[in-house]
Amino acid sequence: MAEREVDFRASASALGYVYQLREALYLCVSRLGLMDWALAIEAGDDIELVHQDGRTYYQLKHRSQGTRLTDASADLWKTLRIWCLAVAQDQITLDNTDLILITTAGVPDDSVGSVLQPPGVAPRDEVGALKALKAVRATSTNTDLAKAFAAFDLLSDAQLEHMVSRIQVVAGAPDVKEVEHKLLQTAVTAVGREHAASFLMHLEGWFYQRTITHLLDEGVDAITALDFDGAFSDLRNQFARTSLPIDEDVALMEADLAKYAREPFVRQLELIQLGSTRVNRAVRDYMRAFEQRSRWLRDQLVLPQEISRYERRLIEEWDDLFLDMTDTLGSDAAEAQKVEAAKGIYRWAMAEAKRRIRPECDEPFVTKGSFHMLADDLRVGWHVDFTARLMAILEPAGSATK
């Protein structure tokens, strides 16, 4: 078999997008507890942060180890092109806007990048930086930078001086894996080492979905401090010992009745003559509970013993009501009476059962779907004669396949 040729440009571009999202998430995490800020991706820049003191525009460059940001680098000049055009078109006000280039590349000594690092990192030389940029503009023959040079030429000397004074180059920045590690450290602080990886996966899932929604719909606001603090706190609470996280994609799963039409729990519902709409909802709850449980177990958020204890409590609570129904009906009850009594047990299981897998895990589909999973194993049922009737239906079908 021939090896597939690797498209390095495509993989680098994809890695750049992941880096952009992770860096944006880390910016949000680093501002936890601060009020009055909003963050948007691909709005004014790669990342745009609006805060009490003004705005910060971020350009992000994820480059391979050993790359250096020279004065004539495309990364530097393409970044300058974006900022020069924004200034020329009055899209930003430099008095209250910081312009930050974050790159994993290193910077040579005495280069523009080295003398425009954040205050306190290295001595800044804004005059020398602008002089070096003008020298590149005057001598470069690189046609790939023609648009960047044209944008540079749109600004007056005063505008260029002002713009350069607002630029910070963060060189040798953590790469995509290192940013993930920093996020993981935050997760450890939030929920402990045991659940940190799962917490981060859920947080990234929320953030990426929220970002996608914002990019697809201009009417959706940027992520605000209130949005992020609320989502972070809610997720942290779900990872407490008294709760469990509910995955958004699981909570939105819809019924696939055709796939489950012959399953025992659906046959149980047919015995009590449940309408098709309610059967669809039962299938939906079964699917959601089954998938969510599988993820909890996979991520080691619950152990099989906890699931077993939960199921035992559900069965015991159901058993009290089922035995009472059996005694009340007696041996001579008509089929209509049996069906009506069974619907009462079913209504209780779907709406009144109080048992939760954990006290603060109150998502309804967990309990409802768990009952359907038990019904699928014939460990609970609704019709007083469910065991005999289901065995009569299911055993011949099973025998025919042997």
mmCIF file of C-alpha atoms in Angstrom:
data_model
loop_
_atom_site.group_PDB
_atom_site.id
_atom_site.type_symbol
_atom_site.label_atom_id
_atom_site.label_comp_id
_atom_site.label_asym_id
_atom_site.label_seq_id
_atom_site.Cartn_x
_atom_site.Cartn_y
_atom_site.Cartn_z
ATOM 1 C CA MET A 1 0.000 0.000 0.000
ATOM 2 C CA ALA A 2 1.409 3.381 -0.985
ATOM 3 C CA GLU A 3 1.866 5.930 1.770
ATOM 4 C CA ARG A 4 -0.485 8.887 1.715
ATOM 5 C CA GLU A 5 1.412 12.055 0.960
ATOM 6 C CA VAL A 6 1.166 14.455 3.861
ATOM 7 C CA ASP A 7 -0.171 17.922 3.038
ATOM 8 C CA PHE A 8 2.027 19.886 5.413
ATOM 9 C CA ARG A 9 0.450 23.232 4.547
ATOM 10 C CA ALA A 10 -3.033 21.930 5.267
ATOM 11 C CA SER A 11 -1.994 20.345 8.578
ATOM 12 C CA ALA A 12 -0.161 23.520 9.623
ATOM 13 C CA SER A 13 -3.240 25.579 8.799
ATOM 14 C CA ALA A 14 -5.492 23.242 10.780
ATOM 15 C CA LEU A 15 -3.085 23.379 13.710
ATOM 16 C CA GLY A 16 -3.186 27.156 13.494
ATOM 17 C CA TYR A 17 -6.968 27.162 13.893
ATOM 18 C CA VAL A 18 -6.764 24.866 16.922
ATOM 19 C CA TYR A 19 -4.085 27.142 18.375
ATOM 20 C CA GLN A 20 -6.302 30.180 17.822
ATOM 21 C CA LEU A 21 -9.235 28.579 19.630
ATOM 22 C CA ARG A 22 -7.144 27.296 22.519
ATOM 23 C CA GLU A 23 -5.395 30.623 22.976
ATOM 24 C CA ALA A 24 -8.778 32.369 22.942
ATOM 25 C CA LEU A 25 -10.085 29.937 25.549
ATOM 26 C CA TYR A 26 -7.019 30.520 27.701
ATOM 27 C CA LEU A 27 -7.587 34.285 27.492
ATOM 28 C CA CYS A 28 -11.105 33.707 28.798
ATOM 29 C CA VAL A 29 -9.862 31.437 31.581
ATOM 30 C CA SER A 30 -7.226 33.980 32.598
ATOM 31 C CA ARG A 31 -9.976 36.600 33.016
ATOM 32 C CA LEU A 32 -12.225 34.478 35.250
ATOM 33 C CA GLY A 33 -13.762 36.693 37.893
ATOM 34 C CA LEU A 34 -13.074 39.937 36.004
ATOM 35 C CA MET A 35 -16.111 41.845 34.852
ATOM 36 C CA ASP A 36 -17.022 43.812 31.734
ATOM 37 C CA TRP A 37 -15.110 42.060 28.989
ATOM 38 C CA ALA A 38 -16.080 40.385 25.740
ATOM 39 C CA LEU A 39 -14.108 38.213 23.341
ATOM 40 C CA ALA A 40 -14.708 37.528 19.660
ATOM 41 C CA ILE A 41 -12.826 35.397 17.133
ATOM 42 C CA GLU A 42 -12.322 36.553 13.537
ATOM 43 C CA ALA A 43 -14.032 39.870 14.224
ATOM 44 C CA GLY A 44 -11.553 42.755 14.172
ATOM 45 C CA ASP A 45 -8.623 40.314 14.277
ATOM 46 C CA ASP A 46 -7.759 36.680 15.025
ATOM 47 C CA ILE A 47 -8.964 37.478 18.525
ATOM 48 C CA GLU A 48 -10.522 40.722 19.673
ATOM 49 C CA LEU A 49 -10.833 41.409 23.393
ATOM 50 C CA VAL A 50 -12.939 44.333 24.579
ATOM 51 C CA HIS A 51 -12.382 45.348 28.201
ATOM 52 C CA GLN A 52 -12.724 48.299 30.570
ATOM 53 C CA ASP A 53 -9.503 49.946 29.377
ATOM 54 C CA GLY A 54 -10.244 49.620 25.659
ATOM 55 C CA ARG A 55 -9.523 46.856 23.134
ATOM 56 C CA THR A 56 -6.777 44.350 22.460
ATOM 57 C CA TYR A 57 -6.286 42.847 19.009
ATOM 58 C CA TYR A 58 -4.364 39.578 18.814
ATOM 59 C CA GLN A 59 -2.642 38.049 15.802
ATOM 60 C CA LEU A 60 -1.536 34.444 16.359
ATOM 61 C CA LYS A 61 1.213 32.552 14.532
ATOM 62 C CA HIS A 62 1.886 28.892 15.298
ATOM 63 C CA ARG A 63 5.208 27.947 13.763
ATOM 64 C CA SER A 64 7.489 24.925 13.893
ATOM 65 C CA GLN A 65 10.398 24.786 16.300
ATOM 66 C CA GLY A 66 13.406 26.768 15.143
ATOM 67 C CA THR A 67 11.415 29.362 13.148
ATOM 68 C CA ARG A 68 12.516 32.972 13.669
ATOM 69 C CA LEU A 69 10.545 36.172 13.192
ATOM 70 C CA THR A 70 12.898 38.426 11.234
ATOM 71 C CA ASP A 71 12.284 42.018 10.166
ATOM 72 C CA ALA A 72 11.299 40.838 6.679
ATOM 73 C CA SER A 73 9.178 37.875 7.803
ATOM 74 C CA ALA A 74 5.848 37.385 6.078
ATOM 75 C CA ASP A 75 4.274 36.747 9.504
ATOM 76 C CA LEU A 76 5.315 40.187 10.689
ATOM 77 C CA TRP A 77 4.351 42.089 7.548
ATOM 78 C CA LYS A 78 1.033 40.350 6.987
ATOM 79 C CA THR A 79 0.158 41.212 10.557
ATOM 80 C CA LEU A 80 1.182 44.829 9.977
ATOM 81 C CA ARG A 81 -0.986 44.904 6.853
ATOM 82 C CA ILE A 82 -4.096 44.042 8.889
ATOM 83 C CA TRP A 83 -3.342 46.663 11.508
ATOM 84 C CA CYS A 84 -2.334 49.372 9.007
ATOM 85 C CA LEU A 85 -5.593 48.932 7.093
ATOM 86 C CA ALA A 86 -7.593 49.071 10.326
ATOM 87 C CA VAL A 87 -5.904 52.357 11.249
ATOM 88 C CA ALA A 88 -6.227 53.828 7.752
ATOM 89 C CA GLN A 89 -9.937 52.944 7.612
ATOM 90 C CA ASP A 90 -10.627 54.285 11.125
ATOM 91 C CA GLN A 91 -11.670 50.846 12.352
ATOM 92 C CA ILE A 92 -9.591 51.180 15.508
ATOM 93 C CA THR A 93 -8.649 54.015 17.820
ATOM 94 C CA LEU A 94 -4.996 53.636 18.720
ATOM 95 C CA ASP A 95 -5.271 55.619 21.950
ATOM 96 C CA ASN A 96 -7.108 52.738 23.633
ATOM 97 C CA THR A 97 -6.122 49.743 21.480
ATOM 98 C CA ASP A 98 -3.248 47.343 22.091
ATOM 99 C CA LEU A 99 -1.936 45.340 19.114
ATOM 100 C CA ILE A 100 -0.379 42.024 20.132
ATOM 101 C CA LEU A 101 1.378 39.525 17.890
ATOM 102 C CA ILE A 102 1.721 36.150 19.623
ATOM 103 C CA THR A 103 4.095 33.770 17.886
ATOM 104 C CA THR A 104 5.743 30.507 18.803
ATOM 105 C CA ALA A 105 8.717 31.619 16.714
ATOM 106 C CA GLY A 106 11.811 33.122 18.269
ATOM 107 C CA VAL A 107 13.153 36.601 17.526
ATOM 108 C CA PRO A 108 16.757 37.465 16.603
ATOM 109 C CA ASP A 109 18.604 39.941 18.811
ATOM 110 C CA ASP A 110 18.031 43.594 17.905
ATOM 111 C CA SER A 111 15.205 42.691 15.506
ATOM 112 C CA VAL A 112 11.858 44.494 15.396
ATOM 113 C CA GLY A 113 10.259 41.630 17.305
ATOM 114 C CA SER A 114 12.917 41.694 20.040
ATOM 115 C CA VAL A 115 12.594 45.453 20.701
ATOM 116 C CA LEU A 116 8.778 45.449 20.694
ATOM 117 C CA GLN A 117 8.310 42.766 23.329
ATOM 118 C CA PRO A 118 5.962 43.603 26.224
ATOM 119 C CA PRO A 119 7.295 46.055 28.817
ATOM 120 C CA GLY A 120 9.345 44.248 31.432
ATOM 121 C CA VAL A 121 10.366 41.406 29.113
ATOM 122 C CA ALA A 122 13.072 43.318 27.264
ATOM 123 C CA PRO A 123 13.972 46.975 26.689
ATOM 124 C CA ARG A 124 11.679 48.535 24.088
ATOM 125 C CA ASP A 125 12.957 50.653 21.210
ATOM 126 C CA GLU A 126 9.950 51.879 19.244
ATOM 127 C CA VAL A 127 11.965 54.435 17.266
ATOM 128 C CA GLY A 128 14.500 51.804 16.231
ATOM 129 C CA ALA A 129 11.719 49.359 15.347
ATOM 130 C CA LEU A 130 9.996 51.821 13.010
ATOM 131 C CA LYS A 131 13.321 52.734 11.409
ATOM 132 C CA ALA A 132 13.988 49.031 10.737
ATOM 133 C CA LEU A 133 10.512 48.546 9.247
ATOM 134 C CA LYS A 134 10.982 51.513 6.934
ATOM 135 C CA ALA A 135 14.321 50.085 5.829
ATOM 136 C CA VAL A 136 12.709 46.766 4.896
ATOM 137 C CA ARG A 137 9.981 48.632 3.051
ATOM 138 C CA ALA A 138 12.556 50.618 1.090
ATOM 139 C CA THR A 139 14.828 47.721 0.126
ATOM 140 C CA SER A 140 12.725 44.573 -0.076
ATOM 141 C CA THR A 141 11.950 43.065 -3.474
ATOM 142 C CA ASN A 142 9.629 40.390 -2.076
ATOM 143 C CA THR A 143 6.506 40.607 -4.250
ATOM 144 C CA ASP A 144 4.559 38.443 -1.777
ATOM 145 C CA LEU A 145 4.618 41.402 0.599
ATOM 146 C CA ALA A 146 3.405 43.980 -1.942
ATOM 147 C CA LYS A 147 -0.037 44.313 -0.330
ATOM 148 C CA ALA A 148 1.514 44.664 3.098
ATOM 149 C CA PHE A 149 3.869 47.385 1.883
ATOM 150 C CA ALA A 150 0.968 49.183 0.190
ATOM 151 C CA ALA A 151 -0.998 49.204 3.464
ATOM 152 C CA PHE A 152 2.095 50.444 5.324
ATOM 153 C CA ASP A 153 2.344 53.328 2.864
ATOM 154 C CA LEU A 154 -1.224 54.440 3.661
ATOM 155 C CA LEU A 155 -0.179 55.744 7.072
ATOM 156 C CA SER A 156 1.591 58.976 7.852
ATOM 157 C CA ASP A 157 4.762 59.006 9.921
ATOM 158 C CA ALA A 158 2.743 60.140 12.935
ATOM 159 C CA GLN A 159 0.273 57.277 12.487
ATOM 160 C CA LEU A 160 3.085 54.765 12.088
ATOM 161 C CA GLU A 161 4.780 56.025 15.223
ATOM 162 C CA HIS A 162 1.523 55.800 17.143
ATOM 163 C CA MET A 163 0.782 52.314 15.832
ATOM 164 C CA VAL A 164 4.255 50.961 16.638
ATOM 165 C CA SER A 165 3.923 52.325 20.177
ATOM 166 C CA ARG A 166 0.841 50.119 20.646
ATOM 167 C CA ILE A 167 2.440 46.930 19.268
ATOM 168 C CA GLN A 168 3.706 44.120 21.489
ATOM 169 C CA VAL A 169 5.421 41.012 20.113
ATOM 170 C CA VAL A 170 5.117 37.971 22.360
ATOM 171 C CA ALA A 171 7.813 35.682 20.928
ATOM 172 C CA GLY A 172 8.577 32.092 21.870
ATOM 173 C CA ALA A 173 4.994 31.749 23.066
ATOM 174 C CA PRO A 174 3.677 28.366 24.297
ATOM 175 C CA ASP A 175 2.655 26.156 21.379
ATOM 176 C CA VAL A 176 -0.699 24.423 20.994
ATOM 177 C CA LYS A 177 0.233 21.537 23.317
ATOM 178 C CA GLU A 178 1.702 23.859 25.925
ATOM 179 C CA VAL A 179 -1.464 25.980 25.917
ATOM 180 C CA GLU A 180 -3.439 22.781 26.448
ATOM 181 C CA HIS A 181 -1.209 21.992 29.422
ATOM 182 C CA LYS A 182 -1.870 25.443 30.908
ATOM 183 C CA LEU A 183 -5.610 24.908 30.460
ATOM 184 C CA LEU A 184 -5.284 21.512 32.119
ATOM 185 C CA GLN A 185 -3.607 23.133 35.119
ATOM 186 C CA THR A 186 -6.626 25.421 35.452
ATOM 187 C CA ALA A 187 -8.891 22.376 35.255
ATOM 188 C CA VAL A 188 -6.933 20.674 38.042
ATOM 189 C CA THR A 189 -7.496 23.723 40.229
ATOM 190 C CA ALA A 190 -11.215 23.724 39.382
ATOM 191 C CA VAL A 191 -12.127 20.049 39.806
ATOM 192 C CA GLY A 192 -9.035 18.152 40.933
ATOM 193 C CA ARG A 193 -6.533 16.048 39.051
ATOM 194 C CA GLU A 194 -8.819 13.025 38.718
ATOM 195 C CA HIS A 195 -11.406 14.789 36.555
ATOM 196 C CA ALA A 196 -9.290 17.565 35.016
ATOM 197 C CA ALA A 197 -8.982 16.048 31.536
ATOM 198 C CA SER A 198 -12.704 15.367 31.260
ATOM 199 C CA PHE A 199 -13.548 18.835 32.590
ATOM 200 C CA LEU A 200 -11.283 20.448 29.997
ATOM 201 C CA MET A 201 -12.823 18.360 27.215
ATOM 202 C CA HIS A 202 -16.296 19.564 28.202
ATOM 203 C CA LEU A 203 -15.129 23.179 28.566
ATOM 204 C CA GLU A 204 -13.482 23.124 25.132
ATOM 205 C CA GLY A 205 -16.625 21.564 23.688
ATOM 206 C CA TRP A 206 -18.769 24.381 25.053
ATOM 207 C CA PHE A 207 -16.319 27.039 23.904
ATOM 208 C CA TYR A 208 -15.891 25.656 20.397
ATOM 209 C CA GLN A 209 -19.641 25.272 19.922
ATOM 210 C CA ARG A 210 -20.235 28.808 21.199
ATOM 211 C CA THR A 211 -17.556 30.118 18.829
ATOM 212 C CA ILE A 212 -18.991 28.261 15.837
ATOM 213 C CA THR A 213 -22.438 29.683 16.579
ATOM 214 C CA HIS A 214 -20.951 33.186 16.729
ATOM 215 C CA LEU A 215 -19.082 32.738 13.437
ATOM 216 C CA LEU A 216 -22.148 31.385 11.628
ATOM 217 C CA ASP A 217 -24.599 33.969 12.933
ATOM 218 C CA GLU A 218 -23.576 37.612 13.108
ATOM 219 C CA GLY A 219 -26.576 38.230 15.345
ATOM 220 C CA VAL A 220 -25.022 36.136 18.128
ATOM 221 C CA ASP A 221 -23.026 38.281 20.533
ATOM 222 C CA ALA A 222 -19.395 37.703 21.383
ATOM 223 C CA ILE A 223 -18.535 35.699 24.502
ATOM 224 C CA THR A 224 -18.911 37.930 27.537
ATOM 225 C CA ALA A 225 -17.550 37.693 31.068
ATOM 226 C CA LEU A 226 -21.048 36.768 32.247
ATOM 227 C CA ASP A 227 -21.356 34.026 29.594
ATOM 228 C CA PHE A 228 -18.008 32.468 30.370
ATOM 229 C CA ASP A 229 -18.119 32.712 34.146
ATOM 230 C CA GLY A 230 -21.591 31.168 34.089
ATOM 231 C CA ALA A 231 -20.590 28.289 31.809
ATOM 232 C CA PHE A 232 -17.379 27.622 33.763
ATOM 233 C CA SER A 233 -19.152 27.638 37.137
ATOM 234 C CA ASP A 234 -21.998 25.464 35.890
ATOM 235 C CA LEU A 235 -19.568 22.921 34.473
ATOM 236 C CA ARG A 236 -17.463 22.931 37.637
ATOM 237 C CA ASN A 237 -20.611 22.250 39.676
ATOM 238 C CA GLN A 238 -21.435 19.306 37.407
ATOM 239 C CA PHE A 239 -18.089 17.746 38.307
ATOM 240 C CA ALA A 240 -18.759 18.004 42.021
ATOM 241 C CA ARG A 241 -19.198 14.775 43.982
ATOM 242 C CA THR A 242 -22.934 15.440 44.165
ATOM 243 C CA SER A 243 -23.421 15.851 40.405
ATOM 244 C CA LEU A 244 -22.345 14.652 36.949
ATOM 245 C CA PRO A 245 -21.798 16.529 33.668
ATOM 246 C CA ILE A 246 -24.422 16.366 30.945
ATOM 247 C CA ASP A 247 -22.993 16.613 27.421
ATOM 248 C CA GLU A 248 -24.829 19.109 25.259
ATOM 249 C CA ASP A 249 -24.801 16.898 22.162
ATOM 250 C CA VAL A 250 -26.284 14.038 24.191
ATOM 251 C CA ALA A 251 -29.018 16.277 25.591
ATOM 252 C CA LEU A 252 -29.965 17.212 22.013
ATOM 253 C CA MET A 253 -30.098 13.666 20.596
ATOM 254 C CA GLU A 254 -33.385 12.825 18.871
ATOM 255 C CA ALA A 255 -35.242 9.528 18.579
ATOM 256 C CA ASP A 256 -34.350 6.888 16.019
ATOM 257 C CA LEU A 257 -37.434 4.707 16.412
ATOM 258 C CA ALA A 258 -36.698 2.515 13.398
ATOM 259 C CA LYS A 259 -33.467 1.340 15.010
ATOM 260 C CA TYR A 260 -35.168 0.388 18.272
ATOM 261 C CA ALA A 261 -38.623 -0.737 17.149
ATOM 262 C CA ARG A 262 -38.031 -4.400 18.060
ATOM 263 C CA GLU A 263 -36.237 -3.797 21.346
ATOM 264 C CA PRO A 264 -37.845 -5.175 24.529
ATOM 265 C CA PHE A 265 -38.375 -1.765 26.128
ATOM 266 C CA VAL A 266 -40.349 -0.627 23.058
ATOM 267 C CA ARG A 267 -42.355 -3.878 23.086
ATOM 268 C CA GLN A 268 -43.163 -3.124 26.718
ATOM 269 C CA LEU A 269 -44.682 0.192 25.663
ATOM 270 C CA GLU A 270 -46.726 -1.510 22.983
ATOM 271 C CA LEU A 271 -48.225 -3.789 25.671
ATOM 272 C CA ILE A 272 -49.688 -0.746 27.426
ATOM 273 C CA GLN A 273 -50.874 0.813 24.162
ATOM 274 C CA LEU A 274 -48.731 3.927 24.413
ATOM 275 C CA GLY A 275 -49.132 6.451 21.563
ATOM 276 C CA SER A 276 -46.406 6.813 18.940
ATOM 277 C CA THR A 277 -45.353 10.284 20.134
ATOM 278 C CA ARG A 278 -44.678 9.017 23.644
ATOM 279 C CA VAL A 279 -42.877 5.951 22.285
ATOM 280 C CA ASN A 280 -40.607 8.308 20.302
ATOM 281 C CA ARG A 281 -39.843 10.212 23.489
ATOM 282 C CA ALA A 282 -39.079 6.974 25.291
ATOM 283 C CA VAL A 283 -36.619 5.968 22.569
ATOM 284 C CA ARG A 284 -35.037 9.422 22.773
ATOM 285 C CA ASP A 285 -34.612 9.167 26.559
ATOM 286 C CA TYR A 286 -33.196 5.646 26.249
ATOM 287 C CA MET A 287 -30.658 6.777 23.629
ATOM 288 C CA ARG A 288 -29.586 9.784 25.683
ATOM 289 C CA ALA A 289 -29.243 7.872 28.954
ATOM 290 C CA PHE A 290 -27.351 5.007 27.314
ATOM 291 C CA GLU A 291 -24.885 7.342 25.595
ATOM 292 C CA GLN A 292 -24.379 9.582 28.634
ATOM 293 C CA ARG A 293 -23.777 6.616 30.914
ATOM 294 C CA SER A 294 -21.247 5.212 28.455
ATOM 295 C CA ARG A 295 -19.328 8.493 28.495
ATOM 296 C CA TRP A 296 -19.376 8.737 32.285
ATOM 297 C CA LEU A 297 -17.971 5.234 32.537
ATOM 298 C CA ARG A 298 -15.380 5.843 29.809
ATOM 299 C CA ASP A 299 -14.195 9.045 31.504
ATOM 300 C CA GLN A 300 -14.250 7.309 34.900
ATOM 301 C CA LEU A 301 -16.669 9.846 36.298
ATOM 302 C CA VAL A 302 -18.721 6.972 37.699
ATOM 303 C CA LEU A 303 -17.829 3.390 38.505
ATOM 304 C CA PRO A 304 -19.947 0.383 37.544
ATOM 305 C CA GLN A 305 -20.772 -0.142 41.225
ATOM 306 C CA GLU A 306 -22.423 3.275 41.413
ATOM 307 C CA ILE A 307 -24.546 2.467 38.358
ATOM 308 C CA SER A 308 -25.537 -0.844 39.958
ATOM 309 C CA ARG A 309 -26.531 0.835 43.226
ATOM 310 C CA TYR A 310 -28.582 3.410 41.335
ATOM 311 C CA GLU A 311 -30.398 0.722 39.348
ATOM 312 C CA ARG A 312 -31.096 -1.249 42.525
ATOM 313 C CA ARG A 313 -32.760 1.791 44.104
ATOM 314 C CA LEU A 314 -34.879 2.373 41.001
ATOM 315 C CA ILE A 315 -35.954 -1.270 40.914
ATOM 316 C CA GLU A 316 -36.851 -1.333 44.609
ATOM 317 C CA GLU A 317 -38.910 1.845 44.302
ATOM 318 C CA TRP A 318 -40.669 0.451 41.222
ATOM 319 C CA ASP A 319 -41.206 -2.936 42.870
ATOM 320 C CA ASP A 320 -43.257 -1.479 45.735
ATOM 321 C CA LEU A 321 -45.680 0.152 43.303
ATOM 322 C CA PHE A 322 -45.785 -2.839 40.952
ATOM 323 C CA LEU A 323 -46.642 -5.266 43.766
ATOM 324 C CA ASP A 324 -49.360 -2.918 44.994
ATOM 325 C CA MET A 325 -50.791 -2.768 41.462
ATOM 326 C CA THR A 326 -50.715 -6.567 41.198
ATOM 327 C CA ASP A 327 -52.585 -7.000 44.483
ATOM 328 C CA THR A 328 -55.151 -4.339 43.571
ATOM 329 C CA LEU A 329 -55.913 -5.832 40.155
ATOM 330 C CA GLY A 330 -56.270 -9.406 41.370
ATOM 331 C CA SER A 331 -56.447 -12.418 39.070
ATOM 332 C CA ASP A 332 -59.721 -11.570 37.317
ATOM 333 C CA ALA A 333 -58.938 -8.073 36.056
ATOM 334 C CA ALA A 334 -59.933 -7.260 32.483
ATOM 335 C CA GLU A 335 -57.270 -6.274 29.950
ATOM 336 C CA ALA A 336 -58.467 -2.668 29.905
ATOM 337 C CA GLN A 337 -57.974 -2.464 33.684
ATOM 338 C CA LYS A 338 -54.484 -3.937 33.387
ATOM 339 C CA VAL A 339 -53.506 -1.438 30.692
ATOM 340 C CA GLU A 340 -54.853 1.511 32.653
ATOM 341 C CA ALA A 341 -53.050 0.425 35.824
ATOM 342 C CA ALA A 342 -49.828 -0.111 33.855
ATOM 343 C CA LYS A 343 -50.045 3.409 32.432
ATOM 344 C CA GLY A 344 -50.239 4.692 36.004
ATOM 345 C CA ILE A 345 -46.976 2.919 36.884
ATOM 346 C CA TYR A 346 -45.393 4.267 33.706
ATOM 347 C CA ARG A 347 -46.527 7.839 34.448
ATOM 348 C CA TRP A 348 -44.976 7.541 37.881
ATOM 349 C CA ALA A 349 -41.638 6.366 36.431
ATOM 350 C CA MET A 350 -41.552 9.166 33.863
ATOM 351 C CA ALA A 351 -42.696 12.046 36.065
ATOM 352 C CA GLU A 352 -42.711 11.236 39.767
ATOM 353 C CA ALA A 353 -39.799 8.906 40.514
ATOM 354 C CA LYS A 354 -37.453 10.773 42.868
ATOM 355 C CA ARG A 355 -34.299 8.709 42.674
ATOM 356 C CA ARG A 356 -31.299 10.444 41.104
ATOM 357 C CA ILE A 357 -27.941 8.921 40.351
ATOM 358 C CA ARG A 358 -26.441 11.837 42.309
ATOM 359 C CA PRO A 359 -28.363 14.457 44.302
ATOM 360 C CA GLU A 360 -27.686 17.391 41.969
ATOM 361 C CA CYS A 361 -27.742 15.491 38.661
ATOM 362 C CA ASP A 362 -31.323 16.425 37.849
ATOM 363 C CA GLU A 363 -31.424 15.926 34.051
ATOM 364 C CA PRO A 364 -34.796 14.149 33.479
ATOM 365 C CA PHE A 365 -33.587 11.819 30.719
ATOM 366 C CA VAL A 366 -31.147 10.153 33.127
ATOM 367 C CA THR A 367 -33.923 8.699 35.283
ATOM 368 C CA LYS A 368 -36.383 8.135 32.438
ATOM 369 C CA GLY A 369 -33.808 6.513 30.206
ATOM 370 C CA SER A 370 -32.527 4.366 33.075
ATOM 371 C CA PHE A 371 -36.017 2.940 33.570
ATOM 372 C CA HIS A 372 -36.168 2.121 29.862
ATOM 373 C CA MET A 373 -32.774 0.427 30.084
ATOM 374 C CA LEU A 374 -34.076 -1.683 32.971
ATOM 375 C CA ALA A 375 -37.256 -2.426 31.014
ATOM 376 C CA ASP A 376 -35.085 -3.531 28.094
ATOM 377 C CA ASP A 377 -33.516 -6.148 30.391
ATOM 378 C CA LEU A 378 -36.980 -7.092 31.729
ATOM 379 C CA ARG A 379 -35.874 -6.055 35.218
ATOM 380 C CA VAL A 380 -38.846 -3.709 35.449
ATOM 381 C CA GLY A 381 -42.076 -3.553 33.502
ATOM 382 C CA TRP A 382 -45.374 -1.757 33.212
ATOM 383 C CA HIS A 383 -48.024 -4.327 32.311
ATOM 384 C CA VAL A 384 -48.835 -6.700 35.168
ATOM 385 C CA ASP A 385 -48.113 -9.673 32.877
ATOM 386 C CA PHE A 386 -45.071 -8.160 31.164
ATOM 387 C CA THR A 387 -42.690 -11.052 31.876
ATOM 388 C CA ALA A 388 -44.876 -13.781 30.404
ATOM 389 C CA ARG A 389 -46.005 -11.724 27.436
ATOM 390 C CA LEU A 390 -42.550 -10.467 26.513
ATOM 391 C CA MET A 391 -41.040 -13.924 26.794
ATOM 392 C CA ALA A 392 -43.743 -15.239 24.458
ATOM 393 C CA ILE A 393 -42.912 -12.514 21.928
ATOM 394 C CA LEU A 394 -39.132 -12.538 22.209
ATOM 395 C CA GLU A 395 -38.195 -16.196 22.741
ATOM 396 C CA PRO A 396 -39.467 -17.548 19.396
ATOM 397 C CA ALA A 397 -37.614 -14.760 17.585
ATOM 398 C CA GLY A 398 -34.453 -15.639 19.475
ATOM 399 C CA SER A 399 -34.847 -19.343 18.781
ATOM 400 C CA ALA A 400 -35.309 -18.750 15.034
ATOM 401 C CA THR A 401 -31.889 -17.140 14.771
ATOM 402 C CA LYS A 402 -30.015 -20.053 16.341
#
